[in-house]
Coordinates of C-alpha atoms in Angstrom, one line a residue:
X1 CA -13.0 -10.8 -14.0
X2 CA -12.0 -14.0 -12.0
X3 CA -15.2 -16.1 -11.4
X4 CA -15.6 -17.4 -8.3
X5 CA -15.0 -20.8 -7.6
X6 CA -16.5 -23.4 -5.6
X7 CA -19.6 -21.8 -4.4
X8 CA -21.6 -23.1 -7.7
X9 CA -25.6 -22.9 -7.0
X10 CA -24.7 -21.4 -3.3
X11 CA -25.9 -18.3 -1.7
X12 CA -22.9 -16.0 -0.3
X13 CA -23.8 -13.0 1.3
X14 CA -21.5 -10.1 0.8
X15 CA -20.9 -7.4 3.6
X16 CA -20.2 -3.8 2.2
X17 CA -20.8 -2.8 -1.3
X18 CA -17.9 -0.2 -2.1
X19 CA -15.6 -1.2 -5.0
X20 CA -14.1 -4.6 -3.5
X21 CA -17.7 -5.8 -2.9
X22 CA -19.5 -5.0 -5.7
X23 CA -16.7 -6.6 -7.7
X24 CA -16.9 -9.7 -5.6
X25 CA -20.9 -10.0 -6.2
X26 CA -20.3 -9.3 -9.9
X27 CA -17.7 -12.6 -9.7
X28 CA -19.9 -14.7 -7.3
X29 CA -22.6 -14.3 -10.2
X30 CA -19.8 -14.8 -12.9
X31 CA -18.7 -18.5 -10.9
X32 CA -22.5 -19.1 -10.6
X33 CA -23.2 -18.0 -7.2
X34 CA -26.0 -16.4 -5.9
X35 CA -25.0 -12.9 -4.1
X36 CA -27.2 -11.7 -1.2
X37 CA -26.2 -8.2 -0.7
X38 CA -25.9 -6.1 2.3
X39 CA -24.6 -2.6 3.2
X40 CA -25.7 0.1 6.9
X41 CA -25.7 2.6 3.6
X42 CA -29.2 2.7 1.6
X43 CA -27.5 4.2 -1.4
X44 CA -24.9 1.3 -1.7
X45 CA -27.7 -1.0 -0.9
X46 CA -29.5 0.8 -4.6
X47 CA -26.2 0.7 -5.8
X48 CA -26.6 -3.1 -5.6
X49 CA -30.3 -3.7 -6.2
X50 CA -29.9 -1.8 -9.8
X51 CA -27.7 -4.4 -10.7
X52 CA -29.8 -6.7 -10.2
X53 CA -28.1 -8.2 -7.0
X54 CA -30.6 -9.6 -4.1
X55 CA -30.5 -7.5 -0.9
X56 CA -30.8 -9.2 2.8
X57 CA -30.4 -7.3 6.3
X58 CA -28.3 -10.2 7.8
X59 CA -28.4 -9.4 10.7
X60 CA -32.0 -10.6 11.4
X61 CA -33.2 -14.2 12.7
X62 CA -32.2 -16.8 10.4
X63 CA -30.7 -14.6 7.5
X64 CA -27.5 -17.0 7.6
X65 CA -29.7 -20.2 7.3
X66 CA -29.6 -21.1 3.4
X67 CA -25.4 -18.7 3.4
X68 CA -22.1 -21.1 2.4
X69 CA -19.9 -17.9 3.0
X70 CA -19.8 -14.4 4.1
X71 CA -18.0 -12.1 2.0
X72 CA -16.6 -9.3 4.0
X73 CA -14.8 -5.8 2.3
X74 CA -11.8 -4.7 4.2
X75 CA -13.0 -1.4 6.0
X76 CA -15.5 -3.5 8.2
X77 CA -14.2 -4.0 11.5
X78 CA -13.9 -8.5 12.1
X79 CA -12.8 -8.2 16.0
X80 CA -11.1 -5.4 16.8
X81 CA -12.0 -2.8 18.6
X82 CA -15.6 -4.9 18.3
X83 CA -16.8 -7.4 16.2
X84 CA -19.2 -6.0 13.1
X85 CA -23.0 -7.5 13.8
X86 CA -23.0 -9.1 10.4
X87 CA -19.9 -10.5 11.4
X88 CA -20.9 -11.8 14.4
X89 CA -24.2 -13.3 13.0
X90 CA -22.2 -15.8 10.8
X91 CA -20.2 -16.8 13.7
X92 CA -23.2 -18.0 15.5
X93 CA -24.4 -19.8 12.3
X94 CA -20.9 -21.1 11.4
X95 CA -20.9 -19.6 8.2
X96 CA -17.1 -19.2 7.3
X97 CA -15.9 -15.9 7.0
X98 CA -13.6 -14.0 4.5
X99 CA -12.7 -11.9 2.0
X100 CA -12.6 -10.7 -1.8
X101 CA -8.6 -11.4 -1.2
X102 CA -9.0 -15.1 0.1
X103 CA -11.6 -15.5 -2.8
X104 CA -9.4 -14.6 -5.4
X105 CA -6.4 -17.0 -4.1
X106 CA -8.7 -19.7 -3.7
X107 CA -10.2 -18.9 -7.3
X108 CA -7.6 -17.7 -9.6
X109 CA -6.2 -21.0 -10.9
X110 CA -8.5 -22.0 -14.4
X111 CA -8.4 -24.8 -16.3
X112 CA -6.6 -23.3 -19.3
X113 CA -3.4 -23.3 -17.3
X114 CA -2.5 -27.0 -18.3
X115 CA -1.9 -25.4 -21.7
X116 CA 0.6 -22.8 -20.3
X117 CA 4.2 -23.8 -20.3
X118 CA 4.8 -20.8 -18.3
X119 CA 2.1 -20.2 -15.6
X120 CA 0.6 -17.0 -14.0
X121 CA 2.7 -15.7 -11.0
X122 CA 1.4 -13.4 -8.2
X123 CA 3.3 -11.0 -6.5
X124 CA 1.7 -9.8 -3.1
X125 CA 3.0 -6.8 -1.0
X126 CA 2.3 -5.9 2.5
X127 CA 4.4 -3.5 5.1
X128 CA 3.1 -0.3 6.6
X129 CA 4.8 2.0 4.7
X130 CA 6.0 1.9 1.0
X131 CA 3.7 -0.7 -0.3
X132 CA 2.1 1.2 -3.2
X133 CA 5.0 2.6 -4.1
X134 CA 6.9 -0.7 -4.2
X135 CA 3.7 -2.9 -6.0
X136 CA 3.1 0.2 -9.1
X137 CA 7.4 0.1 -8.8
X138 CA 7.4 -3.5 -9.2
X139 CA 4.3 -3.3 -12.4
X140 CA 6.3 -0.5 -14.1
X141 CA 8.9 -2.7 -14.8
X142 CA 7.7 -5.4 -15.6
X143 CA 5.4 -4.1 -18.1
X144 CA 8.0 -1.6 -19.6
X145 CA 9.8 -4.8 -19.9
X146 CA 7.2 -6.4 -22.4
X147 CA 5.4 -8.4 -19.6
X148 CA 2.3 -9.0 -18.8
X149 CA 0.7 -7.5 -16.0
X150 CA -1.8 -6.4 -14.2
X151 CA -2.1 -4.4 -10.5
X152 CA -4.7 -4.5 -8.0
X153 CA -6.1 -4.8 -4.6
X154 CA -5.3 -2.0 -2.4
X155 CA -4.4 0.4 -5.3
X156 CA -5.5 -0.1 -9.2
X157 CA -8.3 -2.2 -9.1
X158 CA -10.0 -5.1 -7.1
X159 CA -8.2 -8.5 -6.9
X160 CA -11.7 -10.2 -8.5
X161 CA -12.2 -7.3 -10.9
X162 CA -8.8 -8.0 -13.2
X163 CA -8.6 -9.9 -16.5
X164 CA -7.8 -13.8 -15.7
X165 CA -4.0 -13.7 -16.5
X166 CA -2.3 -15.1 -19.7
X167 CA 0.9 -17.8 -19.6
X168 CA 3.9 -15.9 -18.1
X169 CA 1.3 -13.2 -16.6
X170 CA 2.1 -11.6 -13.1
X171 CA -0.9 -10.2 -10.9
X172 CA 0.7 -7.6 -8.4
X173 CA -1.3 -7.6 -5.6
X174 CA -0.8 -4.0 -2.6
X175 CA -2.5 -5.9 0.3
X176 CA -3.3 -4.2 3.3
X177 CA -3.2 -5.4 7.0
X178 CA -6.8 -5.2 6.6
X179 CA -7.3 -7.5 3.8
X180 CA -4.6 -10.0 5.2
X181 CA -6.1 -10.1 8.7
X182 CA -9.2 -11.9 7.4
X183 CA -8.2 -13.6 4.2
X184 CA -8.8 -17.5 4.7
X185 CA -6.2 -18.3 1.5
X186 CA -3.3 -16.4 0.8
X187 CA -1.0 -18.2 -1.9
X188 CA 1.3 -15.8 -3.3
X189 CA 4.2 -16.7 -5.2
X190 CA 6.3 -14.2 -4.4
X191 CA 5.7 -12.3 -0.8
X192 CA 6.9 -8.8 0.4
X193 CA 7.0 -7.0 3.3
X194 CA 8.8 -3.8 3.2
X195 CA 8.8 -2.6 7.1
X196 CA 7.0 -1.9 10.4
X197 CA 5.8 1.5 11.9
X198 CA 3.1 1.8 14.7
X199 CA -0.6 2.3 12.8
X200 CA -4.4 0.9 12.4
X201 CA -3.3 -0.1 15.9
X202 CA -7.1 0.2 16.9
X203 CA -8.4 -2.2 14.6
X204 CA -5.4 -4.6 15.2
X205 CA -5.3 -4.3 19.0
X206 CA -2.3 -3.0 18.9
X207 CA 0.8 -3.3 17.7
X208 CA 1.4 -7.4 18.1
X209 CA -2.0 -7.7 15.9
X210 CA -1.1 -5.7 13.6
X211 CA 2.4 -7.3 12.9
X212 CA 0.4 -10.5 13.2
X213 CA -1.9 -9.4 10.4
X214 CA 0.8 -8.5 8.2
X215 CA 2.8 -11.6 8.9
X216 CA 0.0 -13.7 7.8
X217 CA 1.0 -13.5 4.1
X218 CA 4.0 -15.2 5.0
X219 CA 2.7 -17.6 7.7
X220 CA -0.6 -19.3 5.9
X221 CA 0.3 -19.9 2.5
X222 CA 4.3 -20.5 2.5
X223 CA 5.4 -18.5 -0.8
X224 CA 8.2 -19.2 -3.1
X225 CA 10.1 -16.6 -2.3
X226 CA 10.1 -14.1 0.4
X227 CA 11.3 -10.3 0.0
X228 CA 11.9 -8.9 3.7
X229 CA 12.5 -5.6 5.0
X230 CA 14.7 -6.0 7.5
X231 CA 15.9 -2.4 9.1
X232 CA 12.9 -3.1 12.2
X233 CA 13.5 -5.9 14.5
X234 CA 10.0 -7.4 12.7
X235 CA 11.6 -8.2 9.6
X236 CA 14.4 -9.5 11.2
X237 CA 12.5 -11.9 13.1
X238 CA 10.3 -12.9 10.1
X239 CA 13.5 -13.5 7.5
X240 CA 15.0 -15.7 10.3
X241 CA 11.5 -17.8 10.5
X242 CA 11.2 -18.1 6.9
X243 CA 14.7 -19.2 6.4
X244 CA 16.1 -22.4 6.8
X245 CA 19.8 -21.1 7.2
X246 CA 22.2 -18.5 6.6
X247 CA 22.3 -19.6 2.5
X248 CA 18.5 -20.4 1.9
X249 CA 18.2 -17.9 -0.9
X250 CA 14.3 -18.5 -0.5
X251 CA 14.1 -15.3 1.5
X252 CA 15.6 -12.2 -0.1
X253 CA 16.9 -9.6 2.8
X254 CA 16.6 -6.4 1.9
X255 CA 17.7 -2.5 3.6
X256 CA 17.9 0.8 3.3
X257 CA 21.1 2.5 4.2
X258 CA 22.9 -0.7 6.3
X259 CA 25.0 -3.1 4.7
X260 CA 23.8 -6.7 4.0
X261 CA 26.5 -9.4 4.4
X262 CA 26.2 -13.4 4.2
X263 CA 26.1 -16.3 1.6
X264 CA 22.2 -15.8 1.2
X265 CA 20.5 -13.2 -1.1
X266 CA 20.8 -9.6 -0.1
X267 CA 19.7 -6.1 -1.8
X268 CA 19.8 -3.2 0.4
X269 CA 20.8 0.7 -0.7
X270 CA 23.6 3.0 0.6
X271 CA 24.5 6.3 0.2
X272 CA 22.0 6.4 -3.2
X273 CA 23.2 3.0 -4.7
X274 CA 21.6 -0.2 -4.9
X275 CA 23.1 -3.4 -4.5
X276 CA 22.7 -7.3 -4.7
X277 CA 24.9 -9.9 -3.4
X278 CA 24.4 -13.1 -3.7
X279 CA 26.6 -16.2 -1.9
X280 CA 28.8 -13.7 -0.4
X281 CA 29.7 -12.0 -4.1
X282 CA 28.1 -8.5 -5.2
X283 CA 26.4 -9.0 -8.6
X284 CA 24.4 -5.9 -9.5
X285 CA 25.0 -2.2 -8.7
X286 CA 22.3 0.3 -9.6
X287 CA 23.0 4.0 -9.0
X288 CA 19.9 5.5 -7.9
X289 CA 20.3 9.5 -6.9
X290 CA 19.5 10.3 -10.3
X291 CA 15.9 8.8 -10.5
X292 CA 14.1 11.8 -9.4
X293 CA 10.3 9.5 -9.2
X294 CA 12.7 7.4 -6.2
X295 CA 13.6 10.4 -3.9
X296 CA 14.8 9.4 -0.8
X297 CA 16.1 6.3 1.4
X298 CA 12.3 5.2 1.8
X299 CA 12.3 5.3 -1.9
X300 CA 15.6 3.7 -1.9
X301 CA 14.0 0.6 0.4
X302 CA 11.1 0.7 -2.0
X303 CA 13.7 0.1 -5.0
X304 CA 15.5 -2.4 -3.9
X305 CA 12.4 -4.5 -2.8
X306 CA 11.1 -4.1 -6.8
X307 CA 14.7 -4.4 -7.8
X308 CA 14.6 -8.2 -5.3
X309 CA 10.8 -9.1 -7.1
X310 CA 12.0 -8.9 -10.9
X311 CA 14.8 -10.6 -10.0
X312 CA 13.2 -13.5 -8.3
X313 CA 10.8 -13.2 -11.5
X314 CA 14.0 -14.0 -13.8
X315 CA 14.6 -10.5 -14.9
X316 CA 18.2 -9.0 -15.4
X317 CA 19.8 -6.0 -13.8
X318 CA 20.4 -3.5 -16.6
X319 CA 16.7 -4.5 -18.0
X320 CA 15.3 -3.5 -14.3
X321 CA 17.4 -0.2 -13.9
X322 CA 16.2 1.1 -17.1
X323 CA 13.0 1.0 -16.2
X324 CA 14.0 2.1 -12.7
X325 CA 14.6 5.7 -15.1
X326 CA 10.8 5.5 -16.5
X327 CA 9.4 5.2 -13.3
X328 CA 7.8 9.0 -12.2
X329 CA 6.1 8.2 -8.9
X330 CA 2.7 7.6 -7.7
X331 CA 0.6 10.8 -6.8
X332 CA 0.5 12.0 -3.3
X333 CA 3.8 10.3 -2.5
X334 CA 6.7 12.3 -3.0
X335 CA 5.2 13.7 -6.0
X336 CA 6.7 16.5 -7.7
X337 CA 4.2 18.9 -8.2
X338 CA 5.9 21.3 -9.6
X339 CA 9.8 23.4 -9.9
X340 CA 10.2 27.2 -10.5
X341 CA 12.1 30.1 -9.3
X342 CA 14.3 27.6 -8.0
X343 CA 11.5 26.0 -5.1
X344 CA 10.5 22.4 -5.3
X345 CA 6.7 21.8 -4.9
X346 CA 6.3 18.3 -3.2
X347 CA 2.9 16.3 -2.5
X348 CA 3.3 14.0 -0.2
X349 CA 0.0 13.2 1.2
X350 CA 0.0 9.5 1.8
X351 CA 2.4 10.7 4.4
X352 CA -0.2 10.2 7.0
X353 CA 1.8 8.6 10.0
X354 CA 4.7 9.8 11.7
X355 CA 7.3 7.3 10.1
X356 CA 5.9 7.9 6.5
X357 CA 6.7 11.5 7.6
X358 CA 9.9 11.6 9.0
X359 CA 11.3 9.6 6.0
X360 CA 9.7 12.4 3.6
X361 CA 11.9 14.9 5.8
X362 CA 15.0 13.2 5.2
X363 CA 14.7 12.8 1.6
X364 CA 15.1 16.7 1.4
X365 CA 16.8 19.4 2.4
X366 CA 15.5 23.4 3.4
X367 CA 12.3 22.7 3.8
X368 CA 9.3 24.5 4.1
X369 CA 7.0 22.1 5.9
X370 CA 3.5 21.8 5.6
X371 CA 2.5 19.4 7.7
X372 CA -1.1 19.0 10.7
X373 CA -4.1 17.6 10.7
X374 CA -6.1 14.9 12.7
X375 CA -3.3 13.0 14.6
X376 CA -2.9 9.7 15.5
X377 CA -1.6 8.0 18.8
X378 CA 2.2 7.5 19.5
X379 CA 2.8 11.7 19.5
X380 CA 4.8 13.1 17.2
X381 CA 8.6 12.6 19.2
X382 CA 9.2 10.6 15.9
X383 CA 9.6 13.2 13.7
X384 CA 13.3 14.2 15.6
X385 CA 15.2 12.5 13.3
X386 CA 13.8 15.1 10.3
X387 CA 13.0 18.4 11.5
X388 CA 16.2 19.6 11.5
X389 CA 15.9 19.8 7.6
X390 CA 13.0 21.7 8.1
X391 CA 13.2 25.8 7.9
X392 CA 10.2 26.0 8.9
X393 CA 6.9 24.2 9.7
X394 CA 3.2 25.9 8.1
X395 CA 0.4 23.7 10.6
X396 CA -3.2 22.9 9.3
X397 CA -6.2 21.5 10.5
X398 CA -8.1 22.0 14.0
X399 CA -5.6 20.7 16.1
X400 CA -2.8 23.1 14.4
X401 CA -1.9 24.3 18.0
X402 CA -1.4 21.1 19.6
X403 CA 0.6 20.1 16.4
X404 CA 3.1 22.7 16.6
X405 CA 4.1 22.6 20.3
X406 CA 5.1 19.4 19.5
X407 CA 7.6 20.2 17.3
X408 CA 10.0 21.2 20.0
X409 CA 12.5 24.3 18.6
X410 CA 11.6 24.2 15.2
X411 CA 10.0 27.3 14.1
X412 CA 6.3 27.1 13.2
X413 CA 3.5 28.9 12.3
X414 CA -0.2 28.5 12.8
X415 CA -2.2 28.7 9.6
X416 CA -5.0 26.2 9.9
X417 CA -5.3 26.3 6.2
X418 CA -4.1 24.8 3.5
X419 CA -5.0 27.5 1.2
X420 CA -3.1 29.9 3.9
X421 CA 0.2 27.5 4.5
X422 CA 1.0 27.4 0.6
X423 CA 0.3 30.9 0.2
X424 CA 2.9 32.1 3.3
X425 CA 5.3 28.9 2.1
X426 CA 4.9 30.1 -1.1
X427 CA 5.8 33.5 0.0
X428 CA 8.5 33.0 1.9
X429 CA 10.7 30.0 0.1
X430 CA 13.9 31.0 -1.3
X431 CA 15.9 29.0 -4.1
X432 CA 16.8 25.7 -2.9
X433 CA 14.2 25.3 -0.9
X434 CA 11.3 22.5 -1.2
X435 CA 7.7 23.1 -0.3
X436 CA 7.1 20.2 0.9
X437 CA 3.1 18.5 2.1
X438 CA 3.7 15.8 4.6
X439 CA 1.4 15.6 7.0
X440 CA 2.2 13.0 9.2
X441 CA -1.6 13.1 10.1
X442 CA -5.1 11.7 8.7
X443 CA -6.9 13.7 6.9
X444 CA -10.3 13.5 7.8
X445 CA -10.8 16.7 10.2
X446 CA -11.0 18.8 7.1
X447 CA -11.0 16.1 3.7
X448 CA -12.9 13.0 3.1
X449 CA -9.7 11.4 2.2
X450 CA -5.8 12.1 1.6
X451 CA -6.0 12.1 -2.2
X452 CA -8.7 15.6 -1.9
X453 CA -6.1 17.1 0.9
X454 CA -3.0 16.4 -1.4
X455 CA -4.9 17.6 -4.5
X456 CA -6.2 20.5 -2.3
X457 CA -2.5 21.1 -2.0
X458 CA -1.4 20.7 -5.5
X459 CA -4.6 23.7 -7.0
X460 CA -3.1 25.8 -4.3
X461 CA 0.6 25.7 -6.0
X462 CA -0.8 25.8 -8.9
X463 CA -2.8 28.7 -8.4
X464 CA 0.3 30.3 -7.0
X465 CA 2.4 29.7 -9.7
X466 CA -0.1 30.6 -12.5
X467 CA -0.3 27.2 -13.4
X468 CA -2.8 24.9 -15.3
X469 CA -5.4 23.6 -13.0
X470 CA -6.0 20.6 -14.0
X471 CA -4.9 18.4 -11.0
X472 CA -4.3 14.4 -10.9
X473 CA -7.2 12.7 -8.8
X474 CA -5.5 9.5 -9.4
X475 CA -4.8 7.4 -5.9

């Protein structure tokens, strides 16, 4: 756990009491804080109470009076599309505002790190799509490297709920446009940001806010070194802030399928390899079409923004692509599920926007498309560039209609189910083909979440196949 600092006899009131803010009232208590606990849900608000952890509805007259800080958790809405009343409240109080992630920045540092001759780095990764993939990427290696790490925040577990780190540790930090919208210290030492595609454009106010949320990582803290996806104008507009000219090998440039030129620092992927050039010279090659956990030119970006972290970190080409080998994928994106009678059976779930989508199309070939569900604004014109790898497209969820008349001339079919689509996927895939989940959707008109719809996906193959059911409910 990292204790929290600077709020030392204080009351801090902590908003939402899922994972991130239980763990931040069990470090407020651990940095000698006093947590008063508050949550719309009377089961989290028990949840908190049998810990032993005060509980205040803060929203009444004078509940901010004797608060230093309001913890927030990141599903709670700060100003957009309204401010939460909680939120609000504090305002008019001036209690500052922010999060388990600007706690932990401000908090991480501990005395015993005049000792180190090597001290702790943190590695924070941001970007619409990739992000998990590139932060468990980037912990894979450096652990199978003999490293010490740890992974947390939005995947693994909460930024306040790891071990302090040792000398030489690195804390890999997924982070969100949620938790970087609000966080009032963000320090990283390393930064990432893998790309830009339209989503959460609600809660952002669209789609300047949300690049504004994401660029925050970048803007407010200053980090070392700064890894930058830039195949969207975003990321080409962010590397040329960061940078104080063309050689400035602060910022590390990095692409998926163009070529990178330039005396600065450059890894981008073509054609399955990997690349990094540095001062105009290529120094590292990696070939990647063999690394079946890194399908696809997403992947591909993914890899090379891991690939551009170790090195920053110090580590050496051959030690990163051998653990490139060992890395098998994160479940629910592009997971291989399983591979008989010559059919591919892939899960990829997290697939819930169009872009995520359309890059899961292109990273196969004769595919049987399950795809639907509760769709998101923009439409689904997006998906062009893909669907004409598809054979054909099997729709869930209650808008399966609506779903498949946008898919132009590719040949769909209405099943509303998942337990249907496998089956007549299943059915009707020939060898070669890949059964592929990618919804391109939410999931929440018929799962709670897209971990249950993805492992709704894989019992069904599994059940097709004759297959073990035990099924992966990791996320």
């Amino acid at each position: 756990m990292i204790p929290v600092q600077g709020f030392e006899g204080q009351n801090v009131a902590v908003l939402g009491l899922g994972r991130s803010g239980l763990a931040a009232a069990r470090a407020l208590v651990a940095g000698d804080a006093v947590p008063v606990c508050w949550d719309d849900s009377p089961e989290a608000r028990e949840r908190a109470m049998a810990e032993g952890f005060a509980v205040r509805e803060l929203t009444r007259a004078g509940a901010f009076d004797d608060i230093a800080s309001l913890v927030v958790s990141p599903g709670i809405a700060h100003l957009y599309p309204a401010p939460n009343p909680v939120i609000s409240a504090a305002w008019a109080a001036g209690v500052p505002v922010d999060n388990d992630i600007g706690m932990f920045f401000r908090s991480l540092a501990l005395s015993d790190w005049d000792q180190y001759d090597v001290l702790p780095r943190v590695v924070a990764v941001t970007g619409s799509n990739g992000k998990s993939t590139t932060s468990a990427l980037i912990h894979h290696i450096l652990s199978e490297s003999g490293r010490e790490s740890q992974l947390a925040g939005n995947i693994g577990r909460g930024v306040l709920d790891i071990d302090p780190p040792g000398e030489a540790g690195v804390v890999v930090l997924e982070l969100s446009s949620y938790q970087t919208d609000l966080a009032r210290s963000l320090t990283p030492d390393v930064a990432v940001f893998t790309n830009l595609s339209p989503d959460h454009l609600d809660r952002h106010a669209g789609l300047g806010g949300y690049f504004a949320a994401k660029r925050r990582l970048f803007a407010e803290g200053g980090p070392d070194r700064a890894v930058i996806g830039v195949d969207e104008a975003e990321g080409q507009y962010m590397a040329n802030q960061l940078s104080e000219g063309p050689g400035d090998d602060r910022v590390i440039r990095i692409s998926s399928g163009q070529k990178l030129g330039g005396p600065g620092w450059d890894v981008f992927a073509r054609k399955g390899f990997l690349s990094e050039w540095r001062k105009g010279r290529q120094v590292a090659s990696v070939d990647l079409r063999g690394i079946k956990g890194l399908p696809g030119a997403h992947n591909h970006q993914n890899a090379c923004a891991a690939f551009a972290v170790c090195r920053a970190l110090g580590m050496g080409p051959k030690q990163i692509e051998a653990a490139l080998h060992s890395f098998s994928g994160l479940p629910h994106r592009s997971q291989i599920v399983a591979e008989a009678g010559g059919v591919s059976y892939v899960n990829d779930s997290k697939a819930t926007n169009v872009d995520s989508a359309v890059k899961a199309l292109l990273a196969f070939d004769n595919i049987r498309w399950i795809c639907g569900g509760l769709q998101k604004d923009g439409g689904l014109d997006g998906l062009a560039p893909g669907l004409g790898n598809v054979r054909k497209a099997y729709v869930i969820g209650r808008e399966a209609a609506g779903f498949a008349l946008g898919l132009g001339g590719t040949e769909a079919e209405i099943c509303t189910t998942m337990q249907v689509a496998v089956a007549h996927a299943m059915a009707e895939a020939e060898p070669g083909d890949v059964v592929l989940l990618a919804p391109a959707t939410a999931s929440f008109d018929q799962y709670d979440n897209f971990e249950q719809r993805g492992n709704d996906f894989m019992a069904r193959v599994r059940e097709g196949l004759g297959l073990s059911q035990e099924v992966s409910t990791e996320s």
